[in-house]
mmCIF file with all atom_site columns, C-alpha atoms in Angstrom:
data_model
loop_
_atom_site.group_PDB
_atom_site.id
_atom_site.type_symbol
_atom_site.label_atom_id
_atom_site.label_alt_id
_atom_site.label_comp_id
_atom_site.label_asym_id
_atom_site.label_entity_id
_atom_site.label_seq_id
_atom_site.pdbx_PDB_ins_code
_atom_site.Cartn_x
_atom_site.Cartn_y
_atom_site.Cartn_z
_atom_site.occupancy
_atom_site.B_iso_or_equiv
_atom_site.pdbx_formal_charge
_atom_site.auth_seq_id
_atom_site.auth_comp_id
_atom_site.auth_asym_id
_atom_site.auth_atom_id
_atom_site.pdbx_PDB_model_num
ATOM 1   C CA . MET A 1 1   ? 12.792  -4.306  -29.492 1.00 35.00 ? 1   MET A CA 1
ATOM 2   C CA . PRO A 1 2   ? 12.858  -4.201  -26.137 1.00 45.00 ? 2   PRO A CA 1
ATOM 3   C CA . ARG A 1 3   ? 9.491   -1.885  -25.238 1.00 54.00 ? 3   ARG A CA 1
ATOM 4   C CA . ARG A 1 4   ? 10.310  1.497   -23.261 1.00 65.00 ? 4   ARG A CA 1
ATOM 5   C CA . MET A 1 5   ? 9.851   0.987   -19.731 1.00 72.00 ? 5   MET A CA 1
ATOM 6   C CA . ASP A 1 6   ? 5.979   2.981   -19.016 1.00 86.00 ? 6   ASP A CA 1
ATOM 7   C CA . GLY A 1 7   ? 7.628   5.054   -16.275 1.00 85.00 ? 7   GLY A CA 1
ATOM 8   C CA . GLU A 1 8   ? 4.690   6.972   -14.536 1.00 89.00 ? 8   GLU A CA 1
ATOM 9   C CA . ARG A 1 9   ? 2.764   3.302   -14.324 1.00 91.00 ? 9   ARG A CA 1
ATOM 10  C CA . VAL A 1 10  ? 5.728   1.489   -13.237 1.00 93.00 ? 10  VAL A CA 1
ATOM 11  C CA . LEU A 1 11  ? 5.775   4.258   -10.141 1.00 94.00 ? 11  LEU A CA 1
ATOM 12  C CA . SER A 1 12  ? 2.528   4.095   -9.758  1.00 94.00 ? 12  SER A CA 1
ATOM 13  C CA . TYR A 1 13  ? 2.600   0.196   -8.772  1.00 95.00 ? 13  TYR A CA 1
ATOM 14  C CA . VAL A 1 14  ? 6.015   0.407   -6.570  1.00 96.00 ? 14  VAL A CA 1
ATOM 15  C CA . THR A 1 15  ? 3.743   3.359   -4.861  1.00 95.00 ? 15  THR A CA 1
ATOM 16  C CA . GLY A 1 16  ? 1.652   1.172   -3.954  1.00 95.00 ? 16  GLY A CA 1
ATOM 17  C CA . LEU A 1 17  ? 3.137   -2.129  -2.982  1.00 97.00 ? 17  LEU A CA 1
ATOM 18  C CA . LEU A 1 18  ? 5.352   0.345   -0.719  1.00 97.00 ? 18  LEU A CA 1
ATOM 19  C CA . HIS A 1 19  ? 1.848   1.327   1.188   1.00 97.00 ? 19  HIS A CA 1
ATOM 20  C CA . PHE A 1 20  ? 1.643   -2.293  1.598   1.00 97.00 ? 20  PHE A CA 1
ATOM 21  C CA . TYR A 1 21  ? 4.242   -4.257  2.290   1.00 98.00 ? 21  TYR A CA 1
ATOM 22  C CA . GLY A 1 22  ? 6.101   -1.141  4.500   1.00 97.00 ? 22  GLY A CA 1
ATOM 23  C CA . VAL A 1 23  ? 10.144  -2.138  3.185   1.00 98.00 ? 23  VAL A CA 1
ATOM 24  C CA . ILE A 1 24  ? 11.218  -4.135  -0.318  1.00 97.00 ? 24  ILE A CA 1
ATOM 25  C CA . CYS A 1 25  ? 15.212  -4.614  -1.580  1.00 97.00 ? 25  CYS A CA 1
ATOM 26  C CA . PHE A 1 26  ? 15.354  -3.402  -4.015  1.00 96.00 ? 26  PHE A CA 1
ATOM 27  C CA . GLU A 1 27  ? 15.872  -7.437  -5.854  1.00 96.00 ? 27  GLU A CA 1
ATOM 28  C CA . ASP A 1 28  ? 12.492  -7.874  -4.729  1.00 96.00 ? 28  ASP A CA 1
ATOM 29  C CA . LEU A 1 29  ? 11.024  -6.103  -6.114  1.00 96.00 ? 29  LEU A CA 1
ATOM 30  C CA . PHE A 1 30  ? 12.044  -5.983  -9.059  1.00 95.00 ? 30  PHE A CA 1
ATOM 31  C CA . ASN A 1 31  ? 10.906  -9.840  -9.425  1.00 94.00 ? 31  ASN A CA 1
ATOM 32  C CA . VAL A 1 32  ? 7.036   -8.457  -7.835  1.00 94.00 ? 32  VAL A CA 1
ATOM 33  C CA . VAL A 1 33  ? 6.449   -4.886  -10.116 1.00 93.00 ? 33  VAL A CA 1
ATOM 34  C CA . SER A 1 34  ? 8.369   -8.007  -13.147 1.00 90.00 ? 34  SER A CA 1
ATOM 35  C CA . GLU A 1 35  ? 5.761   -10.862 -12.276 1.00 89.00 ? 35  GLU A CA 1
ATOM 36  C CA . MET A 1 36  ? 3.016   -8.409  -11.472 1.00 88.00 ? 36  MET A CA 1
ATOM 37  C CA . MET A 1 37  ? 3.083   -6.598  -13.794 1.00 86.00 ? 37  MET A CA 1
ATOM 38  C CA . ARG A 1 38  ? 4.316   -8.312  -16.489 1.00 79.00 ? 38  ARG A CA 1
ATOM 39  C CA . GLU A 1 39  ? 7.125   -6.453  -17.773 1.00 73.00 ? 39  GLU A CA 1
ATOM 40  C CA . GLU A 1 40  ? 10.874  -6.855  -19.218 1.00 78.00 ? 40  GLU A CA 1
ATOM 41  C CA . LEU A 1 41  ? 11.746  -5.187  -17.322 1.00 85.00 ? 41  LEU A CA 1
ATOM 42  C CA . ASP A 1 42  ? 16.091  -4.132  -17.305 1.00 89.00 ? 42  ASP A CA 1
ATOM 43  C CA . ARG A 1 43  ? 16.613  -3.680  -13.349 1.00 91.00 ? 43  ARG A CA 1
ATOM 44  C CA . ASP A 1 44  ? 19.815  -0.851  -14.854 1.00 93.00 ? 44  ASP A CA 1
ATOM 45  C CA . ASP A 1 45  ? 16.750  1.426   -15.868 1.00 92.00 ? 45  ASP A CA 1
ATOM 46  C CA . LEU A 1 46  ? 14.115  1.147   -13.308 1.00 93.00 ? 46  LEU A CA 1
ATOM 47  C CA . ARG A 1 47  ? 16.409  1.285   -9.837  1.00 93.00 ? 47  ARG A CA 1
ATOM 48  C CA . VAL A 1 48  ? 17.242  5.018   -11.997 1.00 93.00 ? 48  VAL A CA 1
ATOM 49  C CA . LEU A 1 49  ? 13.811  4.884   -12.515 1.00 92.00 ? 49  LEU A CA 1
ATOM 50  C CA . LEU A 1 50  ? 12.656  4.736   -8.485  1.00 94.00 ? 50  LEU A CA 1
ATOM 51  C CA . GLU A 1 51  ? 16.057  6.666   -7.275  1.00 92.00 ? 51  GLU A CA 1
ATOM 52  C CA . ALA A 1 52  ? 14.982  9.810   -8.768  1.00 91.00 ? 52  ALA A CA 1
ATOM 53  C CA . ALA A 1 53  ? 11.127  9.368   -7.759  1.00 91.00 ? 53  ALA A CA 1
ATOM 54  C CA . ALA A 1 54  ? 13.027  8.936   -4.395  1.00 90.00 ? 54  ALA A CA 1
ATOM 55  C CA . ALA A 1 55  ? 14.715  12.400  -4.293  1.00 88.00 ? 55  ALA A CA 1
ATOM 56  C CA . HIS A 1 56  ? 11.915  14.296  -6.649  1.00 80.00 ? 56  HIS A CA 1
ATOM 57  C CA . GLU A 1 57  ? 10.131  14.678  -2.836  1.00 74.00 ? 57  GLU A CA 1
ATOM 58  C CA . ASP A 1 58  ? 6.897   16.721  -5.090  1.00 73.00 ? 58  ASP A CA 1
ATOM 59  C CA . GLY A 1 59  ? 6.078   14.084  -7.108  1.00 71.00 ? 59  GLY A CA 1
ATOM 60  C CA . PRO A 1 60  ? 3.238   11.743  -6.809  1.00 74.00 ? 60  PRO A CA 1
ATOM 61  C CA . TYR A 1 61  ? 4.719   9.437   -6.279  1.00 82.00 ? 61  TYR A CA 1
ATOM 62  C CA . VAL A 1 62  ? 5.700   9.365   -3.309  1.00 83.00 ? 62  VAL A CA 1
ATOM 63  C CA . LEU A 1 63  ? 8.863   6.466   -1.355  1.00 91.00 ? 63  LEU A CA 1
ATOM 64  C CA . ASP A 1 64  ? 11.718  6.849   -0.053  1.00 93.00 ? 64  ASP A CA 1
ATOM 65  C CA . MET A 1 65  ? 14.810  4.632   -0.352  1.00 93.00 ? 65  MET A CA 1
ATOM 66  C CA . LEU A 1 66  ? 18.170  3.572   1.595   1.00 93.00 ? 66  LEU A CA 1
ATOM 67  C CA . ASP A 1 67  ? 21.333  1.664   -0.050  1.00 92.00 ? 67  ASP A CA 1
ATOM 68  C CA . ASP A 1 68  ? 19.549  -1.730  -1.115  1.00 94.00 ? 68  ASP A CA 1
ATOM 69  C CA . TYR A 1 69  ? 15.408  -1.548  0.140   1.00 97.00 ? 69  TYR A CA 1
ATOM 70  C CA . TYR A 1 70  ? 12.800  1.354   0.113   1.00 96.00 ? 70  TYR A CA 1
ATOM 71  C CA . PHE A 1 71  ? 10.842  2.305   2.382   1.00 96.00 ? 71  PHE A CA 1
ATOM 72  C CA . ASP A 1 72  ? 7.111   4.241   2.576   1.00 95.00 ? 72  ASP A CA 1
ATOM 73  C CA . ILE A 1 73  ? 7.907   6.900   3.642   1.00 93.00 ? 73  ILE A CA 1
ATOM 74  C CA . ASP A 1 74  ? 5.574   6.603   6.959   1.00 95.00 ? 74  ASP A CA 1
ATOM 75  C CA . VAL A 1 75  ? 7.827   3.524   7.748   1.00 97.00 ? 75  VAL A CA 1
ATOM 76  C CA . GLU A 1 76  ? 9.805   4.058   11.319  1.00 97.00 ? 76  GLU A CA 1
ATOM 77  C CA . ASP A 1 77  ? 12.785  1.512   11.500  1.00 97.00 ? 77  ASP A CA 1
ATOM 78  C CA . ILE A 1 78  ? 13.648  0.451   8.344   1.00 97.00 ? 78  ILE A CA 1
ATOM 79  C CA . ASP A 1 79  ? 15.443  -2.000  10.521  1.00 97.00 ? 79  ASP A CA 1
ATOM 80  C CA . TRP A 1 80  ? 13.055  -3.473  12.932  1.00 97.00 ? 80  TRP A CA 1
ATOM 81  C CA . VAL A 1 81  ? 10.024  -4.064  9.330   1.00 98.00 ? 81  VAL A CA 1
ATOM 82  C CA . LEU A 1 82  ? 12.706  -6.005  7.641   1.00 97.00 ? 82  LEU A CA 1
ATOM 83  C CA . GLU A 1 83  ? 13.658  -7.497  11.408  1.00 97.00 ? 83  GLU A CA 1
ATOM 84  C CA . GLU A 1 84  ? 9.869   -8.169  12.083  1.00 97.00 ? 84  GLU A CA 1
ATOM 85  C CA . GLN A 1 85  ? 9.036   -9.361  8.152   1.00 96.00 ? 85  GLN A CA 1
ATOM 86  C CA . GLY A 1 86  ? 12.139  -12.032 8.795   1.00 95.00 ? 86  GLY A CA 1
ATOM 87  C CA . LYS A 1 87  ? 9.565   -13.551 11.661  1.00 94.00 ? 87  LYS A CA 1
ATOM 88  C CA . TRP A 1 88  ? 6.670   -14.930 9.681   1.00 91.00 ? 88  TRP A CA 1
ATOM 89  C CA . ASP A 1 89  ? 6.951   -17.190 6.897   1.00 92.00 ? 89  ASP A CA 1
ATOM 90  C CA . LEU A 1 90  ? 4.794   -15.624 4.489   1.00 94.00 ? 90  LEU A CA 1
ATOM 91  C CA . PRO A 1 91  ? 4.591   -14.436 0.654   1.00 95.00 ? 91  PRO A CA 1
ATOM 92  C CA . TYR A 1 92  ? 4.461   -10.920 -0.710  1.00 95.00 ? 92  TYR A CA 1
ATOM 93  C CA . ARG A 1 93  ? 0.871   -9.934  -0.342  1.00 95.00 ? 93  ARG A CA 1
ATOM 94  C CA . PRO A 1 94  ? -0.319  -10.127 -4.237  1.00 95.00 ? 94  PRO A CA 1
ATOM 95  C CA . ILE A 1 95  ? -0.708  -6.079  -4.897  1.00 96.00 ? 95  ILE A CA 1
ATOM 96  C CA . THR A 1 96  ? -2.716  -5.281  -7.783  1.00 95.00 ? 96  THR A CA 1
ATOM 97  C CA . GLU A 1 97  ? -2.356  -2.182  -10.636 1.00 94.00 ? 97  GLU A CA 1
ATOM 98  C CA . GLU A 1 98  ? -5.254  -1.263  -9.355  1.00 96.00 ? 98  GLU A CA 1
ATOM 99  C CA . ASP A 1 99  ? -4.946  -1.389  -5.821  1.00 96.00 ? 99  ASP A CA 1
ATOM 100 C CA . ALA A 1 100 ? -2.172  0.472   -6.475  1.00 95.00 ? 100 ALA A CA 1
ATOM 101 C CA . ARG A 1 101 ? -3.776  3.296   -8.353  1.00 95.00 ? 101 ARG A CA 1
ATOM 102 C CA . LEU A 1 102 ? -5.891  3.611   -5.037  1.00 96.00 ? 102 LEU A CA 1
ATOM 103 C CA . VAL A 1 103 ? -2.662  4.508   -3.076  1.00 95.00 ? 103 VAL A CA 1
ATOM 104 C CA . VAL A 1 104 ? -1.951  7.464   -5.504  1.00 93.00 ? 104 VAL A CA 1
ATOM 105 C CA . GLU A 1 105 ? -4.973  8.893   -5.867  1.00 93.00 ? 105 GLU A CA 1
ATOM 106 C CA . ASP A 1 106 ? -5.605  8.345   -1.762  1.00 93.00 ? 106 ASP A CA 1
ATOM 107 C CA . GLN A 1 107 ? -8.739  6.266   -2.289  1.00 96.00 ? 107 GLN A CA 1
ATOM 108 C CA . TYR A 1 108 ? -8.223  4.577   1.165   1.00 96.00 ? 108 TYR A CA 1
ATOM 109 C CA . PRO A 1 109 ? -11.947 3.235   2.001   1.00 96.00 ? 109 PRO A CA 1
ATOM 110 C CA . LEU A 1 110 ? -12.081 1.164   -1.649  1.00 97.00 ? 110 LEU A CA 1
ATOM 111 C CA . LEU A 1 111 ? -9.783  -1.062  0.109   1.00 97.00 ? 111 LEU A CA 1
ATOM 112 C CA . TRP A 1 112 ? -10.721 -1.266  2.466   1.00 97.00 ? 112 TRP A CA 1
ATOM 113 C CA . LYS A 1 113 ? -12.744 -4.155  4.855   1.00 96.00 ? 113 LYS A CA 1
ATOM 114 C CA . GLU A 1 114 ? -15.557 -3.996  7.370   1.00 96.00 ? 114 GLU A CA 1
ATOM 115 C CA . GLY A 1 115 ? -12.769 -3.659  10.408  1.00 96.00 ? 115 GLY A CA 1
ATOM 116 C CA . GLU A 1 116 ? -11.673 -0.733  8.847   1.00 97.00 ? 116 GLU A CA 1
ATOM 117 C CA . THR A 1 117 ? -14.856 1.047   7.383   1.00 97.00 ? 117 THR A CA 1
ATOM 118 C CA . ALA A 1 118 ? -16.321 0.794   10.895  1.00 97.00 ? 118 ALA A CA 1
ATOM 119 C CA . PHE A 1 119 ? -14.081 2.379   12.233  1.00 97.00 ? 119 PHE A CA 1
ATOM 120 C CA . TRP A 1 120 ? -13.739 5.530   9.948   1.00 97.00 ? 120 TRP A CA 1
ATOM 121 C CA . HIS A 1 121 ? -17.490 5.844   10.704  1.00 96.00 ? 121 HIS A CA 1
ATOM 122 C CA . TRP A 1 122 ? -18.040 5.636   13.947  1.00 97.00 ? 122 TRP A CA 1
ATOM 123 C CA . LEU A 1 123 ? -14.021 8.011   14.275  1.00 96.00 ? 123 LEU A CA 1
ATOM 124 C CA . GLN A 1 124 ? -16.574 10.408  11.879  1.00 95.00 ? 124 GLN A CA 1
ATOM 125 C CA . ASP A 1 125 ? -19.195 9.890   14.477  1.00 94.00 ? 125 ASP A CA 1
ATOM 126 C CA . LYS A 1 126 ? -16.410 10.856  17.417  1.00 93.00 ? 126 LYS A CA 1
ATOM 127 C CA . CYS A 1 127 ? -15.795 13.601  15.239  1.00 91.00 ? 127 CYS A CA 1
ATOM 128 C CA . ASP A 1 128 ? -19.273 16.005  14.456  1.00 90.00 ? 128 ASP A CA 1
ATOM 129 C CA . ASP A 1 129 ? -19.695 14.120  11.032  1.00 88.00 ? 129 ASP A CA 1
ATOM 130 C CA . ASP A 1 130 ? -15.872 15.139  9.955   1.00 93.00 ? 130 ASP A CA 1
ATOM 131 C CA . LYS A 1 131 ? -14.811 12.968  7.149   1.00 93.00 ? 131 LYS A CA 1
ATOM 132 C CA . GLN A 1 132 ? -11.146 14.778  6.749   1.00 94.00 ? 132 GLN A CA 1
ATOM 133 C CA . LEU A 1 133 ? -10.854 14.309  9.804   1.00 95.00 ? 133 LEU A CA 1
ATOM 134 C CA . ALA A 1 134 ? -11.864 11.182  10.423  1.00 95.00 ? 134 ALA A CA 1
ATOM 135 C CA . MET A 1 135 ? -9.671  9.760   6.965   1.00 96.00 ? 135 MET A CA 1
ATOM 136 C CA . THR A 1 136 ? -6.658  11.724  8.540   1.00 96.00 ? 136 THR A CA 1
ATOM 137 C CA . MET A 1 137 ? -6.445  9.819   11.694  1.00 97.00 ? 137 MET A CA 1
ATOM 138 C CA . VAL A 1 138 ? -7.288  6.636   10.264  1.00 97.00 ? 138 VAL A CA 1
ATOM 139 C CA . LEU A 1 139 ? -4.447  6.822   8.439   1.00 97.00 ? 139 LEU A CA 1
ATOM 140 C CA . GLU A 1 140 ? -2.351  8.106   11.503  1.00 97.00 ? 140 GLU A CA 1
ATOM 141 C CA . TYR A 1 141 ? -3.427  5.228   13.076  1.00 98.00 ? 141 TYR A CA 1
ATOM 142 C CA . ALA A 1 142 ? -2.866  2.095   10.686  1.00 98.00 ? 142 ALA A CA 1
ATOM 143 C CA . ALA A 1 143 ? 0.305   4.230   10.340  1.00 97.00 ? 143 ALA A CA 1
ATOM 144 C CA . GLU A 1 144 ? 0.989   3.858   14.098  1.00 97.00 ? 144 GLU A CA 1
ATOM 145 C CA . LEU A 1 145 ? 0.571   0.000   13.444  1.00 97.00 ? 145 LEU A CA 1
ATOM 146 C CA . LYS A 1 146 ? 2.304   -1.010  11.186  1.00 98.00 ? 146 LYS A CA 1
ATOM 147 C CA . ASN A 1 147 ? 4.616   0.419   13.710  1.00 98.00 ? 147 ASN A CA 1
ATOM 148 C CA . GLY A 1 148 ? 4.530   -1.728  16.048  1.00 97.00 ? 148 GLY A CA 1
ATOM 149 C CA . MET A 1 149 ? 1.632   0.173   18.365  1.00 97.00 ? 149 MET A CA 1
ATOM 150 C CA . SER A 1 150 ? -0.002  -2.587  20.588  1.00 97.00 ? 150 SER A CA 1
ATOM 151 C CA . THR A 1 151 ? -4.099  -2.328  20.718  1.00 96.00 ? 151 THR A CA 1
ATOM 152 C CA . GLN A 1 152 ? -3.533  -1.225  23.994  1.00 96.00 ? 152 GLN A CA 1
ATOM 153 C CA . GLU A 1 153 ? -1.681  1.228   22.966  1.00 97.00 ? 153 GLU A CA 1
ATOM 154 C CA . LEU A 1 154 ? -3.140  2.601   20.401  1.00 97.00 ? 154 LEU A CA 1
ATOM 155 C CA . VAL A 1 155 ? -7.223  1.823   22.511  1.00 96.00 ? 155 VAL A CA 1
ATOM 156 C CA . GLU A 1 156 ? -5.364  4.486   25.670  1.00 95.00 ? 156 GLU A CA 1
ATOM 157 C CA . LYS A 1 157 ? -4.667  6.690   22.468  1.00 96.00 ? 157 LYS A CA 1
ATOM 158 C CA . ILE A 1 158 ? -7.747  7.300   20.540  1.00 96.00 ? 158 ILE A CA 1
ATOM 159 C CA . VAL A 1 159 ? -9.260  7.357   24.487  1.00 95.00 ? 159 VAL A CA 1
ATOM 160 C CA . GLU A 1 160 ? -6.720  10.601  25.224  1.00 94.00 ? 160 GLU A CA 1
ATOM 161 C CA . LYS A 1 161 ? -7.622  11.365  21.771  1.00 94.00 ? 161 LYS A CA 1
ATOM 162 C CA . LEU A 1 162 ? -11.866 11.581  21.548  1.00 93.00 ? 162 LEU A CA 1
ATOM 163 C CA . ALA A 1 163 ? -11.957 12.323  24.849  1.00 92.00 ? 163 ALA A CA 1
ATOM 164 C CA . LEU A 1 164 ? -13.739 9.187   26.353  1.00 90.00 ? 164 LEU A CA 1
ATOM 165 C CA . ALA A 1 165 ? -13.944 8.988   29.914  1.00 87.00 ? 165 ALA A CA 1
ATOM 166 C CA . GLY A 1 166 ? -17.502 6.535   30.407  1.00 89.00 ? 166 GLY A CA 1
ATOM 167 C CA . ALA A 1 167 ? -17.079 2.811   31.234  1.00 93.00 ? 167 ALA A CA 1
ATOM 168 C CA . GLU A 1 168 ? -19.093 2.384   28.219  1.00 94.00 ? 168 GLU A CA 1
ATOM 169 C CA . GLU A 1 169 ? -17.428 4.285   25.208  1.00 93.00 ? 169 GLU A CA 1
ATOM 170 C CA . VAL A 1 170 ? -14.092 2.973   26.768  1.00 94.00 ? 170 VAL A CA 1
ATOM 171 C CA . ARG A 1 171 ? -15.529 -0.401  26.151  1.00 96.00 ? 171 ARG A CA 1
ATOM 172 C CA . GLU A 1 172 ? -16.785 0.804   22.436  1.00 95.00 ? 172 GLU A CA 1
ATOM 173 C CA . ALA A 1 173 ? -13.395 2.308   21.390  1.00 96.00 ? 173 ALA A CA 1
ATOM 174 C CA . ALA A 1 174 ? -11.109 -1.003  21.984  1.00 96.00 ? 174 ALA A CA 1
ATOM 175 C CA . ARG A 1 175 ? -14.038 -2.350  20.664  1.00 97.00 ? 175 ARG A CA 1
ATOM 176 C CA . MET A 1 176 ? -13.512 -0.433  16.990  1.00 97.00 ? 176 MET A CA 1
ATOM 177 C CA . VAL A 1 177 ? -9.766  -0.276  17.765  1.00 97.00 ? 177 VAL A CA 1
ATOM 178 C CA . HIS A 1 178 ? -9.569  -4.296  17.797  1.00 97.00 ? 178 HIS A CA 1
ATOM 179 C CA . ARG A 1 179 ? -11.509 -4.503  14.344  1.00 96.00 ? 179 ARG A CA 1
ATOM 180 C CA . PHE A 1 180 ? -9.011  -2.119  13.191  1.00 97.00 ? 180 PHE A CA 1
ATOM 181 C CA . VAL A 1 181 ? -6.130  -3.403  14.292  1.00 97.00 ? 181 VAL A CA 1
ATOM 182 C CA . GLU A 1 182 ? -7.281  -7.098  12.219  1.00 97.00 ? 182 GLU A CA 1
ATOM 183 C CA . ASP A 1 183 ? -8.086  -5.454  9.478   1.00 97.00 ? 183 ASP A CA 1
ATOM 184 C CA . VAL A 1 184 ? -4.889  -2.909  8.968   1.00 97.00 ? 184 VAL A CA 1
ATOM 185 C CA . PRO A 1 185 ? -2.932  -4.354  6.597   1.00 97.00 ? 185 PRO A CA 1
ATOM 186 C CA . ARG A 1 186 ? 0.716   -5.054  7.664   1.00 97.00 ? 186 ARG A CA 1
ATOM 187 C CA . TRP A 1 187 ? 4.108   -4.166  7.302   1.00 97.00 ? 187 TRP A CA 1
ATOM 188 C CA . SER A 1 188 ? 5.290   -6.640  9.444   1.00 97.00 ? 188 SER A CA 1
ATOM 189 C CA . TYR A 1 189 ? 3.649   -9.715  7.011   1.00 97.00 ? 189 TYR A CA 1
ATOM 190 C CA . LYS A 1 190 ? 4.114   -8.224  3.512   1.00 97.00 ? 190 LYS A CA 1
ATOM 191 C CA . GLY A 1 191 ? 0.966   -6.711  3.427   1.00 97.00 ? 191 GLY A CA 1
ATOM 192 C CA . TRP A 1 192 ? -1.694  -9.473  4.283   1.00 97.00 ? 192 TRP A CA 1
ATOM 193 C CA . ARG A 1 193 ? -3.994  -8.588  7.373   1.00 96.00 ? 193 ARG A CA 1
ATOM 194 C CA . PRO A 1 194 ? -3.719  -10.003 10.792  1.00 94.00 ? 194 PRO A CA 1
ATOM 195 C CA . SER A 1 195 ? -7.551  -11.962 10.248  1.00 89.00 ? 195 SER A CA 1
ATOM 196 C CA . GLU A 1 196 ? -5.250  -13.010 7.120   1.00 88.00 ? 196 GLU A CA 1
ATOM 197 C CA . GLN A 1 197 ? -3.720  -15.100 9.155   1.00 76.00 ? 197 GLN A CA 1
ATOM 198 C CA . THR A 1 198 ? -5.898  -18.094 8.798   1.00 62.00 ? 198 THR A CA 1
ATOM 199 C CA . ASN A 1 199 ? -5.172  -18.585 5.232   1.00 55.00 ? 199 ASN A CA 1
ATOM 200 C CA . HIS A 1 200 ? -1.188  -18.105 5.192   1.00 50.00 ? 200 HIS A CA 1
#
């Protein structure tokens, strides 16, 4: 008799996947979940589970769906993400269950690379050591990058937001943003970071 699917475990993992991938069709999602979780899943059971989670906005597993696609709630344009993904011959980045758990528990700094962490610390310094405000800003800016904002647009937004006036302050902001941009996982790269592209 097949083992009953652990719905909480699967939803936690899918939530983490969508944080990195942005958008994924059901068939690809089924394959990734089956392979990475080493679960024998029933397609219909998985679809029912995901549809219920997408309809339940107040749950811990936040995801959305449209037709055959599942996506992170921060995705602004599903078609754009899919079009961008189609430009690159990349596999989906392998995401562990631990990675997914950290996403669900909002433990983002434990997932970050050096550029992301440095940017967070820099923002804390600019925000009078307000860690939560700096975290909110990092997540907001990461989502905007994932949705297609350019590096220059982000620099300009941050300069305005922080009211940076001096030339050295603006140059420092540009340096920090460039480091950040290189280390933010992108939906267009199926979860890979720009800094990792030379390896794929």
